[in-house]
Amino acid sequence: MRSAVVVGAGIGGLAAAGALARSGWRVTLLERDDRIRAGRAAVVLWPNGVRALRALGLAGGLEGISTPVPPAGIHRPDGSWLVPPGAAELESPPVVVHREDLHDAFIAGIGEQVDIRGGIAVQSARVRRDRPAVGDGRVMFEGDLVVAADGPDSAIRRRLAAASTFASAGFAAWRAVIPWYRAPELPAGVPGHGDVLGGGQRFAYASLGERGSAGGSSRGGISWVATVPGALRPEPPAGQLALLRRWFAGWHGPVAQLLEATEADDLVQEPVGEISPLPDTLGIAAGAGGYALIGDAAHAMPHHLAQGASLALEDVATLQTVLAGGAVPAALHEYNRLRRPRILRVLQQSKKAAAVLQSRGRIAASIARVNPRSLERAAAAATEWGGPTG
């Protein structure tokens, strides 16, 4: 039986561990935290991400835990239209799902087939022997395959592709989900989703299910994400929330109402950045085995197009497919052949979106130069993925 070590228990790592186990691999999943925890915010899955879930056999219950997000357009902070809603060129709308629900689906897919080890902070990777191995300074874990799903600061990527580093984009982001029992009523005429942009700041929100549908559960409510120029804030969450309320003061409803209903414990702060340059290869042979870089460990990028989760799931679906064909080194070569050009295409679309979303000052003039529909087109182009083999 072939063996694999998966490093990192986020969306990509859990999906990879389950996919490999269901394919007959003996899998060890290593997580830095003492136990596996679900994220407290929500995630957007675009049509390509949903296709990847289907390829992995994990989309069966998606309709029950997700909410479609139709085209919202973009408002200015005063409520006027910057880019009115258009007819998105998508096979289906993106969906928003709570990370806890997605986490539960992935855990169910793993079952008892994966050996989960908590409290393991991987610091090293070995490539000069017959089999790849990673270690935390105390214990080495080796297998026929190591899957690096350990995020943008990946210790494995730093060892295998030292020239590729995570650099800040000069922005920080915050996410939260306000549960329905304390979510504000949206003003009359305001939809359950929206996107507001001004002066380089962005605030987007979307409903998770319908009010009352989740009872007292924290998994239904209103999800929001705010992006602000500057570095990560060192203040505790309560201080960060006070700053967000100040920065977005005066923006049209429901921005102020949503921030007022948010509690410090809801808040999740995230860096916004990019792995640059993209590693020369996302699949590295090591003897008869090798390493696969997936998700943010391989290609973290600013979340202008909200493609992070979907791309990670694409990675896993592709990896599962190529590994079914034979030897690990050849499969990793094919994985890189399929994934690297795809990631470069999405990076190109992300830069087009950045021209709109990172504009400051004379925002209207900047939008006019770029083309009001360029953001919509970039989002649609980023979803063009033909499946695990193309």
mmCIF file of C-alpha atoms in Angstrom:
data_model
loop_
_atom_site.group_PDB
_atom_site.id
_atom_site.type_symbol
_atom_site.label_atom_id
_atom_site.label_comp_id
_atom_site.label_asym_id
_atom_site.label_seq_id
_atom_site.Cartn_x
_atom_site.Cartn_y
_atom_site.Cartn_z
ATOM 1 C CA MET A 1 0.000 0.000 0.000
ATOM 2 C CA ARG A 2 1.331 3.419 -0.930
ATOM 3 C CA SER A 3 1.692 5.946 1.871
ATOM 4 C CA ALA A 4 1.292 9.721 1.995
ATOM 5 C CA VAL A 5 1.970 12.470 4.505
ATOM 6 C CA VAL A 6 -0.301 15.515 4.221
ATOM 7 C CA VAL A 7 0.917 18.633 6.020
ATOM 8 C CA GLY A 8 -1.801 21.102 7.012
ATOM 9 C CA ALA A 9 -5.464 20.506 7.866
ATOM 10 C CA GLY A 10 -7.106 23.416 6.082
ATOM 11 C CA ILE A 11 -9.472 23.039 3.139
ATOM 12 C CA GLY A 12 -6.799 21.692 0.776
ATOM 13 C CA GLY A 13 -5.165 19.397 3.318
ATOM 14 C CA LEU A 14 -8.408 17.803 4.504
ATOM 15 C CA ALA A 15 -9.598 17.322 0.935
ATOM 16 C CA ALA A 16 -6.251 15.775 -0.068
ATOM 17 C CA ALA A 17 -6.109 13.439 2.926
ATOM 18 C CA GLY A 18 -9.612 12.166 2.227
ATOM 19 C CA ALA A 19 -9.044 11.808 -1.525
ATOM 20 C CA LEU A 20 -5.857 9.791 -1.036
ATOM 21 C CA ALA A 21 -7.389 7.574 1.651
ATOM 22 C CA ARG A 22 -10.408 6.816 -0.519
ATOM 23 C CA SER A 23 -7.987 5.897 -3.337
ATOM 24 C CA GLY A 24 -6.324 3.254 -1.169
ATOM 25 C CA TRP A 25 -3.383 5.195 0.262
ATOM 26 C CA ARG A 26 -2.283 4.981 3.903
ATOM 27 C CA VAL A 27 -2.399 8.636 4.985
ATOM 28 C CA THR A 28 -0.918 10.555 7.900
ATOM 29 C CA LEU A 29 -2.275 14.088 8.351
ATOM 30 C CA LEU A 30 -0.077 16.512 10.304
ATOM 31 C CA GLU A 31 -1.516 19.683 11.821
ATOM 32 C CA ARG A 32 0.313 22.459 13.679
ATOM 33 C CA ASP A 33 -2.524 23.046 16.159
ATOM 34 C CA ASP A 34 -3.193 20.545 18.918
ATOM 35 C CA ARG A 35 -6.400 19.499 17.182
ATOM 36 C CA ILE A 36 -8.116 20.109 13.874
ATOM 37 C CA ARG A 37 -10.349 23.159 14.045
ATOM 38 C CA ALA A 38 -12.793 24.522 11.520
ATOM 39 C CA GLY A 39 -12.439 28.128 10.424
ATOM 40 C CA ARG A 40 -14.880 30.631 11.935
ATOM 41 C CA ALA A 41 -15.645 32.514 8.724
ATOM 42 C CA ALA A 42 -17.244 31.639 5.384
ATOM 43 C CA VAL A 43 -15.750 30.783 2.019
ATOM 44 C CA VAL A 44 -16.856 31.394 -1.563
ATOM 45 C CA LEU A 45 -16.844 28.499 -4.019
ATOM 46 C CA TRP A 46 -17.000 29.416 -7.692
ATOM 47 C CA PRO A 47 -18.298 27.011 -10.377
ATOM 48 C CA ASN A 48 -14.789 25.621 -10.870
ATOM 49 C CA GLY A 49 -14.544 24.868 -7.144
ATOM 50 C CA VAL A 50 -17.900 23.099 -7.229
ATOM 51 C CA ARG A 51 -16.734 21.047 -10.240
ATOM 52 C CA ALA A 52 -13.640 20.070 -8.244
ATOM 53 C CA LEU A 53 -15.818 18.983 -5.316
ATOM 54 C CA ARG A 54 -17.847 16.826 -7.685
ATOM 55 C CA ALA A 55 -14.675 15.253 -9.056
ATOM 56 C CA LEU A 56 -13.688 14.416 -5.489
ATOM 57 C CA GLY A 57 -17.108 12.968 -4.675
ATOM 58 C CA LEU A 58 -17.731 15.630 -2.012
ATOM 59 C CA ALA A 59 -20.485 17.739 -3.578
ATOM 60 C CA GLY A 60 -23.411 15.547 -2.573
ATOM 61 C CA GLY A 61 -24.610 17.679 0.321
ATOM 62 C CA LEU A 62 -23.399 21.040 -0.951
ATOM 63 C CA GLU A 63 -26.843 22.425 -1.774
ATOM 64 C CA GLY A 64 -27.905 21.943 1.823
ATOM 65 C CA ILE A 65 -25.037 23.971 3.304
ATOM 66 C CA SER A 66 -24.437 26.663 0.675
ATOM 67 C CA THR A 67 -26.202 29.793 -0.559
ATOM 68 C CA PRO A 68 -25.989 31.082 -4.156
ATOM 69 C CA VAL A 69 -24.560 34.588 -4.598
ATOM 70 C CA PRO A 70 -26.025 36.272 -7.696
ATOM 71 C CA PRO A 71 -24.285 39.231 -9.407
ATOM 72 C CA ALA A 72 -24.180 42.132 -6.973
ATOM 73 C CA GLY A 73 -22.479 44.906 -8.912
ATOM 74 C CA ILE A 74 -20.350 47.400 -6.994
ATOM 75 C CA HIS A 75 -21.515 50.432 -5.010
ATOM 76 C CA ARG A 76 -19.637 53.529 -3.961
ATOM 77 C CA PRO A 77 -19.531 54.283 -0.234
ATOM 78 C CA ASP A 78 -22.446 56.732 -0.678
ATOM 79 C CA GLY A 79 -24.632 53.981 -2.147
ATOM 80 C CA SER A 80 -24.530 55.046 -5.802
ATOM 81 C CA TRP A 81 -23.602 52.490 -8.454
ATOM 82 C CA LEU A 82 -19.996 52.199 -9.502
ATOM 83 C CA VAL A 83 -20.598 49.084 -11.602
ATOM 84 C CA PRO A 84 -24.263 47.994 -11.915
ATOM 85 C CA PRO A 85 -25.043 44.263 -11.766
ATOM 86 C CA GLY A 86 -24.501 42.558 -15.105
ATOM 87 C CA ALA A 87 -25.224 39.207 -16.631
ATOM 88 C CA ALA A 88 -22.326 37.122 -15.338
ATOM 89 C CA GLU A 89 -20.937 34.702 -17.899
ATOM 90 C CA LEU A 90 -20.989 31.758 -15.509
ATOM 91 C CA GLU A 91 -22.564 28.315 -15.753
ATOM 92 C CA SER A 92 -23.929 28.875 -12.244
ATOM 93 C CA PRO A 93 -23.527 31.539 -9.538
ATOM 94 C CA PRO A 94 -20.817 31.204 -6.898
ATOM 95 C CA VAL A 95 -21.963 29.903 -3.537
ATOM 96 C CA VAL A 96 -21.005 30.912 -0.028
ATOM 97 C CA VAL A 97 -20.645 28.249 2.665
ATOM 98 C CA HIS A 98 -19.589 28.359 6.294
ATOM 99 C CA ARG A 99 -16.153 26.840 6.839
ATOM 100 C CA GLU A 100 -17.527 24.741 9.698
ATOM 101 C CA ASP A 101 -19.997 23.059 7.338
ATOM 102 C CA LEU A 102 -17.311 22.454 4.709
ATOM 103 C CA HIS A 103 -14.996 21.139 7.429
ATOM 104 C CA ASP A 104 -17.658 18.674 8.598
ATOM 105 C CA ALA A 105 -18.158 17.416 5.037
ATOM 106 C CA PHE A 106 -14.428 16.808 4.634
ATOM 107 C CA ILE A 107 -14.105 15.109 8.022
ATOM 108 C CA ALA A 108 -16.965 12.793 7.079
ATOM 109 C CA GLY A 109 -15.084 12.021 3.852
ATOM 110 C CA ILE A 110 -11.986 11.072 5.826
ATOM 111 C CA GLY A 111 -13.785 8.763 8.229
ATOM 112 C CA GLU A 112 -11.355 6.691 10.285
ATOM 113 C CA GLN A 113 -8.987 5.991 7.415
ATOM 114 C CA VAL A 114 -6.501 8.786 8.170
ATOM 115 C CA ASP A 115 -4.005 8.932 11.045
ATOM 116 C CA ILE A 116 -4.374 12.513 12.320
ATOM 117 C CA ARG A 117 -1.477 13.940 14.350
ATOM 118 C CA GLY A 118 -1.949 17.286 16.087
ATOM 119 C CA GLY A 119 0.711 19.543 17.552
ATOM 120 C CA ILE A 120 3.187 18.837 14.727
ATOM 121 C CA ALA A 121 4.823 22.001 13.369
ATOM 122 C CA VAL A 122 6.736 20.805 10.306
ATOM 123 C CA GLN A 123 10.056 22.630 9.941
ATOM 124 C CA SER A 124 12.077 20.584 7.448
ATOM 125 C CA ALA A 125 11.780 18.530 4.270
ATOM 126 C CA ARG A 126 14.192 15.880 2.988
ATOM 127 C CA VAL A 127 14.707 15.324 -0.718
ATOM 128 C CA ARG A 128 18.051 13.521 -1.042
ATOM 129 C CA ARG A 129 17.015 9.953 -0.221
ATOM 130 C CA ASP A 130 14.743 7.396 -1.811
ATOM 131 C CA ARG A 131 11.596 8.672 -0.108
ATOM 132 C CA PRO A 132 10.481 12.186 0.823
ATOM 133 C CA ALA A 133 10.157 13.035 4.508
ATOM 134 C CA VAL A 134 9.281 15.988 6.715
ATOM 135 C CA GLY A 135 10.075 16.653 10.348
ATOM 136 C CA ASP A 136 9.279 18.913 13.272
ATOM 137 C CA GLY A 137 12.755 18.770 14.826
ATOM 138 C CA ARG A 138 11.883 15.697 16.881
ATOM 139 C CA VAL A 139 10.299 13.158 14.549
ATOM 140 C CA MET A 140 10.574 12.535 10.791
ATOM 141 C CA PHE A 141 7.517 11.414 8.841
ATOM 142 C CA GLU A 142 8.160 9.757 5.502
ATOM 143 C CA GLY A 143 6.017 8.341 2.733
ATOM 144 C CA ASP A 144 5.839 7.784 -0.990
ATOM 145 C CA LEU A 145 4.213 11.214 -1.285
ATOM 146 C CA VAL A 146 4.239 14.376 0.815
ATOM 147 C CA VAL A 147 1.462 16.898 0.162
ATOM 148 C CA ALA A 148 2.370 20.414 1.279
ATOM 149 C CA ALA A 149 -0.867 22.124 2.283
ATOM 150 C CA ASP A 150 0.709 24.209 5.034
ATOM 151 C CA GLY A 151 -0.325 27.659 3.853
ATOM 152 C CA PRO A 152 1.438 30.714 2.448
ATOM 153 C CA ASP A 153 4.322 30.478 4.931
ATOM 154 C CA SER A 154 4.885 26.819 4.028
ATOM 155 C CA ALA A 155 8.079 25.413 5.547
ATOM 156 C CA ILE A 156 8.100 22.754 2.832
ATOM 157 C CA ARG A 157 7.973 25.278 0.004
ATOM 158 C CA ARG A 158 10.749 27.294 1.641
ATOM 159 C CA ARG A 159 12.918 24.158 1.509
ATOM 160 C CA LEU A 160 11.983 23.041 -2.007
ATOM 161 C CA ALA A 161 11.518 26.410 -3.731
ATOM 162 C CA ALA A 162 13.497 28.885 -1.642
ATOM 163 C CA ALA A 163 13.241 31.667 -4.220
ATOM 164 C CA SER A 164 9.424 31.706 -3.957
ATOM 165 C CA THR A 165 8.339 33.741 -0.941
ATOM 166 C CA PHE A 166 5.093 35.142 0.406
ATOM 167 C CA ALA A 167 5.058 38.930 0.075
ATOM 168 C CA SER A 168 2.361 41.256 1.395
ATOM 169 C CA ALA A 169 0.230 43.053 -1.175
ATOM 170 C CA GLY A 170 0.035 46.044 1.154
ATOM 171 C CA PHE A 171 -3.466 45.161 2.313
ATOM 172 C CA ALA A 172 -5.033 43.379 5.268
ATOM 173 C CA ALA A 173 -8.399 41.649 5.347
ATOM 174 C CA TRP A 174 -10.964 40.746 7.976
ATOM 175 C CA ARG A 175 -13.793 38.230 7.807
ATOM 176 C CA ALA A 176 -16.704 37.493 10.080
ATOM 177 C CA VAL A 177 -20.036 35.711 10.188
ATOM 178 C CA ILE A 178 -22.791 37.399 12.203
ATOM 179 C CA PRO A 179 -25.239 34.661 13.310
ATOM 180 C CA TRP A 180 -28.868 35.267 12.458
ATOM 181 C CA TYR A 181 -29.952 35.726 16.067
ATOM 182 C CA ARG A 182 -28.032 39.018 16.236
ATOM 183 C CA ALA A 183 -27.732 39.966 12.579
ATOM 184 C CA PRO A 184 -29.348 43.323 11.755
ATOM 185 C CA GLU A 185 -32.362 43.588 9.476
ATOM 186 C CA LEU A 186 -31.091 44.904 6.163
ATOM 187 C CA PRO A 187 -32.515 48.268 5.057
ATOM 188 C CA ALA A 188 -35.526 48.125 2.744
ATOM 189 C CA GLY A 189 -34.488 47.484 -0.831
ATOM 190 C CA VAL A 190 -31.014 46.233 0.123
ATOM 191 C CA PRO A 191 -30.301 42.699 -1.176
ATOM 192 C CA GLY A 192 -28.783 39.969 0.960
ATOM 193 C CA HIS A 193 -25.445 40.425 -0.774
ATOM 194 C CA GLY A 194 -23.392 43.393 -1.918
ATOM 195 C CA ASP A 195 -19.992 44.824 -2.737
ATOM 196 C CA VAL A 196 -18.906 48.347 -1.797
ATOM 197 C CA LEU A 197 -15.655 49.936 -2.961
ATOM 198 C CA GLY A 198 -13.990 53.262 -2.304
ATOM 199 C CA GLY A 199 -10.554 54.730 -1.720
ATOM 200 C CA GLY A 200 -8.849 51.354 -1.886
ATOM 201 C CA GLN A 201 -11.174 49.899 0.777
ATOM 202 C CA ARG A 202 -13.673 47.157 0.027
ATOM 203 C CA PHE A 203 -16.584 45.687 1.974
ATOM 204 C CA ALA A 204 -18.534 42.703 0.626
ATOM 205 C CA TYR A 205 -21.305 40.772 2.343
ATOM 206 C CA ALA A 206 -23.585 37.805 1.629
ATOM 207 C CA SER A 207 -26.311 35.941 3.480
ATOM 208 C CA LEU A 208 -25.700 32.371 4.609
ATOM 209 C CA GLY A 209 -29.112 30.757 4.204
ATOM 210 C CA GLU A 210 -32.335 32.521 5.132
ATOM 211 C CA ARG A 211 -33.061 34.300 8.388
ATOM 212 C CA GLY A 212 -34.449 31.780 10.844
ATOM 213 C CA SER A 213 -33.430 28.772 8.761
ATOM 214 C CA ALA A 214 -30.523 27.913 11.058
ATOM 215 C CA GLY A 215 -32.310 28.595 14.356
ATOM 216 C CA GLY A 216 -29.726 29.464 16.984
ATOM 217 C CA SER A 217 -26.856 27.970 14.987
ATOM 218 C CA SER A 218 -23.818 30.128 14.300
ATOM 219 C CA ARG A 219 -23.619 28.604 10.806
ATOM 220 C CA GLY A 220 -26.389 30.736 9.344
ATOM 221 C CA GLY A 221 -26.196 34.505 9.222
ATOM 222 C CA ILE A 222 -24.490 37.249 7.259
ATOM 223 C CA SER A 223 -20.902 36.767 6.144
ATOM 224 C CA TRP A 224 -18.745 39.781 5.373
ATOM 225 C CA VAL A 225 -15.171 40.526 4.321
ATOM 226 C CA ALA A 226 -13.419 43.893 4.556
ATOM 227 C CA THR A 227 -10.133 44.792 2.855
ATOM 228 C CA VAL A 228 -8.107 47.834 3.890
ATOM 229 C CA PRO A 229 -4.711 49.186 2.727
ATOM 230 C CA GLY A 230 -1.937 48.676 5.255
ATOM 231 C CA ALA A 231 -0.247 45.967 7.272
ATOM 232 C CA LEU A 232 -1.810 43.466 9.663
ATOM 233 C CA ARG A 233 -2.928 45.182 12.851
ATOM 234 C CA PRO A 234 -1.228 44.231 16.144
ATOM 235 C CA GLU A 235 -4.181 45.241 18.339
ATOM 236 C CA PRO A 236 -6.392 42.589 19.965
ATOM 237 C CA PRO A 237 -9.637 41.812 18.084
ATOM 238 C CA ALA A 238 -11.655 44.408 20.004
ATOM 239 C CA GLY A 239 -9.218 47.110 18.935
ATOM 240 C CA GLN A 240 -9.252 45.908 15.341
ATOM 241 C CA LEU A 241 -13.052 45.996 15.298
ATOM 242 C CA ALA A 242 -13.038 49.566 16.627
ATOM 243 C CA LEU A 243 -10.681 50.565 13.812
ATOM 244 C CA LEU A 244 -12.893 48.912 11.182
ATOM 245 C CA ARG A 245 -15.935 50.780 12.475
ATOM 246 C CA ARG A 246 -13.993 54.024 12.252
ATOM 247 C CA TRP A 247 -12.585 53.335 8.776
ATOM 248 C CA PHE A 248 -15.990 52.433 7.334
ATOM 249 C CA ALA A 249 -17.977 55.093 9.199
ATOM 250 C CA GLY A 250 -20.391 56.886 6.894
ATOM 251 C CA TRP A 251 -20.543 54.126 4.281
ATOM 252 C CA HIS A 252 -24.036 53.355 3.081
ATOM 253 C CA GLY A 253 -26.177 50.670 4.683
ATOM 254 C CA PRO A 254 -25.782 47.990 5.640
ATOM 255 C CA VAL A 255 -22.001 48.371 6.139
ATOM 256 C CA ALA A 256 -22.194 50.299 9.413
ATOM 257 C CA GLN A 257 -25.021 48.101 10.715
ATOM 258 C CA LEU A 258 -23.083 44.917 9.992
ATOM 259 C CA LEU A 259 -19.946 46.183 11.702
ATOM 260 C CA GLU A 260 -21.993 47.326 14.688
ATOM 261 C CA ALA A 261 -23.546 43.849 15.013
ATOM 262 C CA THR A 262 -20.150 42.154 14.786
ATOM 263 C CA GLU A 263 -18.453 41.055 18.006
ATOM 264 C CA ALA A 264 -14.707 40.828 18.538
ATOM 265 C CA ASP A 265 -14.848 37.025 18.770
ATOM 266 C CA ASP A 266 -16.392 36.891 15.272
ATOM 267 C CA LEU A 267 -13.387 38.602 13.711
ATOM 268 C CA VAL A 268 -10.729 36.764 11.689
ATOM 269 C CA GLN A 269 -7.792 38.850 10.425
ATOM 270 C CA GLU A 270 -5.915 37.613 7.329
ATOM 271 C CA PRO A 271 -2.861 38.795 5.394
ATOM 272 C CA VAL A 272 -3.287 39.647 1.730
ATOM 273 C CA GLY A 273 -0.304 38.672 -0.398
ATOM 274 C CA GLU A 274 1.189 36.554 -3.129
ATOM 275 C CA ILE A 275 3.737 33.772 -3.573
ATOM 276 C CA SER A 276 6.269 35.360 -5.904
ATOM 277 C CA PRO A 277 7.689 34.122 -8.109
ATOM 278 C CA LEU A 278 5.473 31.121 -8.630
ATOM 279 C CA PRO A 279 7.570 27.975 -7.958
ATOM 280 C CA ASP A 280 9.199 26.530 -11.080
ATOM 281 C CA THR A 281 7.381 23.294 -10.397
ATOM 282 C CA LEU A 282 4.471 22.360 -8.141
ATOM 283 C CA GLY A 283 5.470 18.691 -8.148
ATOM 284 C CA ILE A 284 8.985 17.701 -7.015
ATOM 285 C CA ALA A 285 10.321 14.169 -7.413
ATOM 286 C CA ALA A 286 12.346 12.640 -4.559
ATOM 287 C CA GLY A 287 13.637 9.176 -5.316
ATOM 288 C CA ALA A 288 10.689 6.945 -6.152
ATOM 289 C CA GLY A 289 8.290 9.433 -4.555
ATOM 290 C CA GLY A 290 7.990 13.168 -4.225
ATOM 291 C CA TYR A 291 6.237 16.311 -3.060
ATOM 292 C CA ALA A 292 3.094 18.061 -4.277
ATOM 293 C CA LEU A 293 2.521 21.728 -3.404
ATOM 294 C CA ILE A 294 -1.175 22.621 -3.184
ATOM 295 C CA GLY A 295 -3.335 25.582 -2.253
ATOM 296 C CA ASP A 296 -1.776 28.646 -0.639
ATOM 297 C CA ALA A 297 1.471 26.768 -0.029
ATOM 298 C CA ALA A 298 1.899 26.658 -3.801
ATOM 299 C CA HIS A 299 0.204 29.768 -5.144
ATOM 300 C CA ALA A 300 -1.247 32.122 -2.538
ATOM 301 C CA MET A 301 -2.533 35.278 -4.214
ATOM 302 C CA PRO A 302 -4.555 38.351 -3.232
ATOM 303 C CA HIS A 303 -8.202 37.341 -2.834
ATOM 304 C CA HIS A 304 -9.583 39.875 -5.319
ATOM 305 C CA LEU A 305 -11.335 37.027 -7.154
ATOM 306 C CA ALA A 306 -12.004 34.892 -4.048
ATOM 307 C CA GLN A 307 -10.535 31.857 -5.814
ATOM 308 C CA GLY A 308 -8.324 30.511 -3.009
ATOM 309 C CA ALA A 309 -10.543 27.641 -1.863
ATOM 310 C CA SER A 310 -11.632 26.733 -5.385
ATOM 311 C CA LEU A 311 -8.048 26.565 -6.661
ATOM 312 C CA ALA A 312 -7.000 24.377 -3.729
ATOM 313 C CA LEU A 313 -9.825 21.962 -4.533
ATOM 314 C CA GLU A 314 -8.793 21.980 -8.204
ATOM 315 C CA ASP A 315 -5.267 21.042 -7.081
ATOM 316 C CA VAL A 316 -6.546 18.098 -5.064
ATOM 317 C CA ALA A 317 -8.879 16.834 -7.792
ATOM 318 C CA THR A 318 -6.023 16.996 -10.308
ATOM 319 C CA LEU A 319 -3.567 15.297 -7.954
ATOM 320 C CA GLN A 320 -6.016 12.471 -7.264
ATOM 321 C CA THR A 321 -6.482 11.912 -11.004
ATOM 322 C CA VAL A 322 -2.806 11.876 -12.014
ATOM 323 C CA LEU A 323 -1.795 9.610 -9.126
ATOM 324 C CA ALA A 324 -4.191 6.958 -10.394
ATOM 325 C CA GLY A 325 -2.011 6.575 -13.482
ATOM 326 C CA GLY A 326 1.139 5.038 -12.048
ATOM 327 C CA ALA A 327 4.502 6.032 -10.551
ATOM 328 C CA VAL A 328 4.596 9.051 -8.259
ATOM 329 C CA PRO A 329 7.397 11.018 -10.027
ATOM 330 C CA ALA A 330 5.618 10.780 -13.401
ATOM 331 C CA ALA A 331 2.318 11.741 -11.764
ATOM 332 C CA LEU A 332 3.908 14.809 -10.168
ATOM 333 C CA HIS A 333 5.342 15.874 -13.505
ATOM 334 C CA GLU A 334 1.840 15.648 -14.996
ATOM 335 C CA TYR A 335 0.370 17.494 -11.992
ATOM 336 C CA ASN A 336 2.722 20.407 -12.599
ATOM 337 C CA ARG A 337 2.022 20.361 -16.348
ATOM 338 C CA LEU A 338 -1.691 20.723 -15.697
ATOM 339 C CA ARG A 339 -1.655 23.087 -12.721
ATOM 340 C CA ARG A 340 1.088 25.649 -13.266
ATOM 341 C CA PRO A 341 -0.324 27.175 -16.501
ATOM 342 C CA ARG A 342 -3.766 27.261 -14.885
ATOM 343 C CA ILE A 343 -2.447 29.159 -11.861
ATOM 344 C CA LEU A 344 -0.614 31.626 -14.109
ATOM 345 C CA ARG A 345 -3.875 32.326 -15.964
ATOM 346 C CA VAL A 346 -5.721 33.037 -12.713
ATOM 347 C CA LEU A 347 -2.872 35.263 -11.507
ATOM 348 C CA GLN A 348 -3.230 37.268 -14.711
ATOM 349 C CA GLN A 349 -6.970 37.715 -14.081
ATOM 350 C CA SER A 350 -6.261 38.636 -10.458
ATOM 351 C CA LYS A 351 -3.978 41.455 -11.602
ATOM 352 C CA LYS A 352 -6.763 42.770 -13.830
ATOM 353 C CA ALA A 353 -9.112 42.758 -10.862
ATOM 354 C CA ALA A 354 -6.486 44.487 -8.723
ATOM 355 C CA ALA A 355 -6.401 47.389 -11.185
ATOM 356 C CA VAL A 356 -9.991 48.073 -10.133
ATOM 357 C CA LEU A 357 -10.098 46.998 -6.506
ATOM 358 C CA GLN A 358 -6.825 48.541 -5.348
ATOM 359 C CA SER A 359 -7.518 51.915 -6.928
ATOM 360 C CA ARG A 360 -7.391 54.860 -4.560
ATOM 361 C CA GLY A 361 -8.287 58.500 -4.854
ATOM 362 C CA ARG A 362 -9.860 59.113 -8.265
ATOM 363 C CA ILE A 363 -11.650 55.814 -8.285
ATOM 364 C CA ALA A 364 -14.222 56.694 -10.967
ATOM 365 C CA ALA A 365 -11.570 57.787 -13.451
ATOM 366 C CA SER A 366 -9.577 54.659 -12.755
ATOM 367 C CA ILE A 367 -12.603 52.428 -13.321
ATOM 368 C CA ALA A 368 -13.352 54.198 -16.590
ATOM 369 C CA ARG A 369 -9.817 53.577 -17.839
ATOM 370 C CA VAL A 370 -9.888 49.909 -16.935
ATOM 371 C CA ASN A 371 -13.443 49.258 -18.278
ATOM 372 C CA PRO A 372 -16.430 48.937 -15.928
ATOM 373 C CA ARG A 373 -16.917 45.269 -16.813
ATOM 374 C CA SER A 374 -13.284 44.211 -16.484
ATOM 375 C CA LEU A 375 -13.758 42.899 -12.931
ATOM 376 C CA GLU A 376 -16.766 40.837 -13.967
ATOM 377 C CA ARG A 377 -14.890 39.430 -16.963
ATOM 378 C CA ALA A 378 -11.830 38.610 -14.878
ATOM 379 C CA ALA A 379 -13.995 36.740 -12.374
ATOM 380 C CA ALA A 380 -15.669 34.762 -15.160
ATOM 381 C CA ALA A 381 -12.349 33.951 -16.868
ATOM 382 C CA ALA A 382 -10.892 32.668 -13.591
ATOM 383 C CA THR A 383 -13.617 30.009 -13.381
ATOM 384 C CA GLU A 384 -12.663 28.460 -16.756
ATOM 385 C CA TRP A 385 -11.333 25.092 -15.687
ATOM 386 C CA GLY A 386 -11.952 22.010 -17.758
ATOM 387 C CA GLY A 387 -11.615 19.485 -14.946
ATOM 388 C CA PRO A 388 -8.768 17.402 -13.488
ATOM 389 C CA THR A 389 -7.271 16.493 -16.859
ATOM 390 C CA GLY A 390 -7.370 19.872 -18.596
#
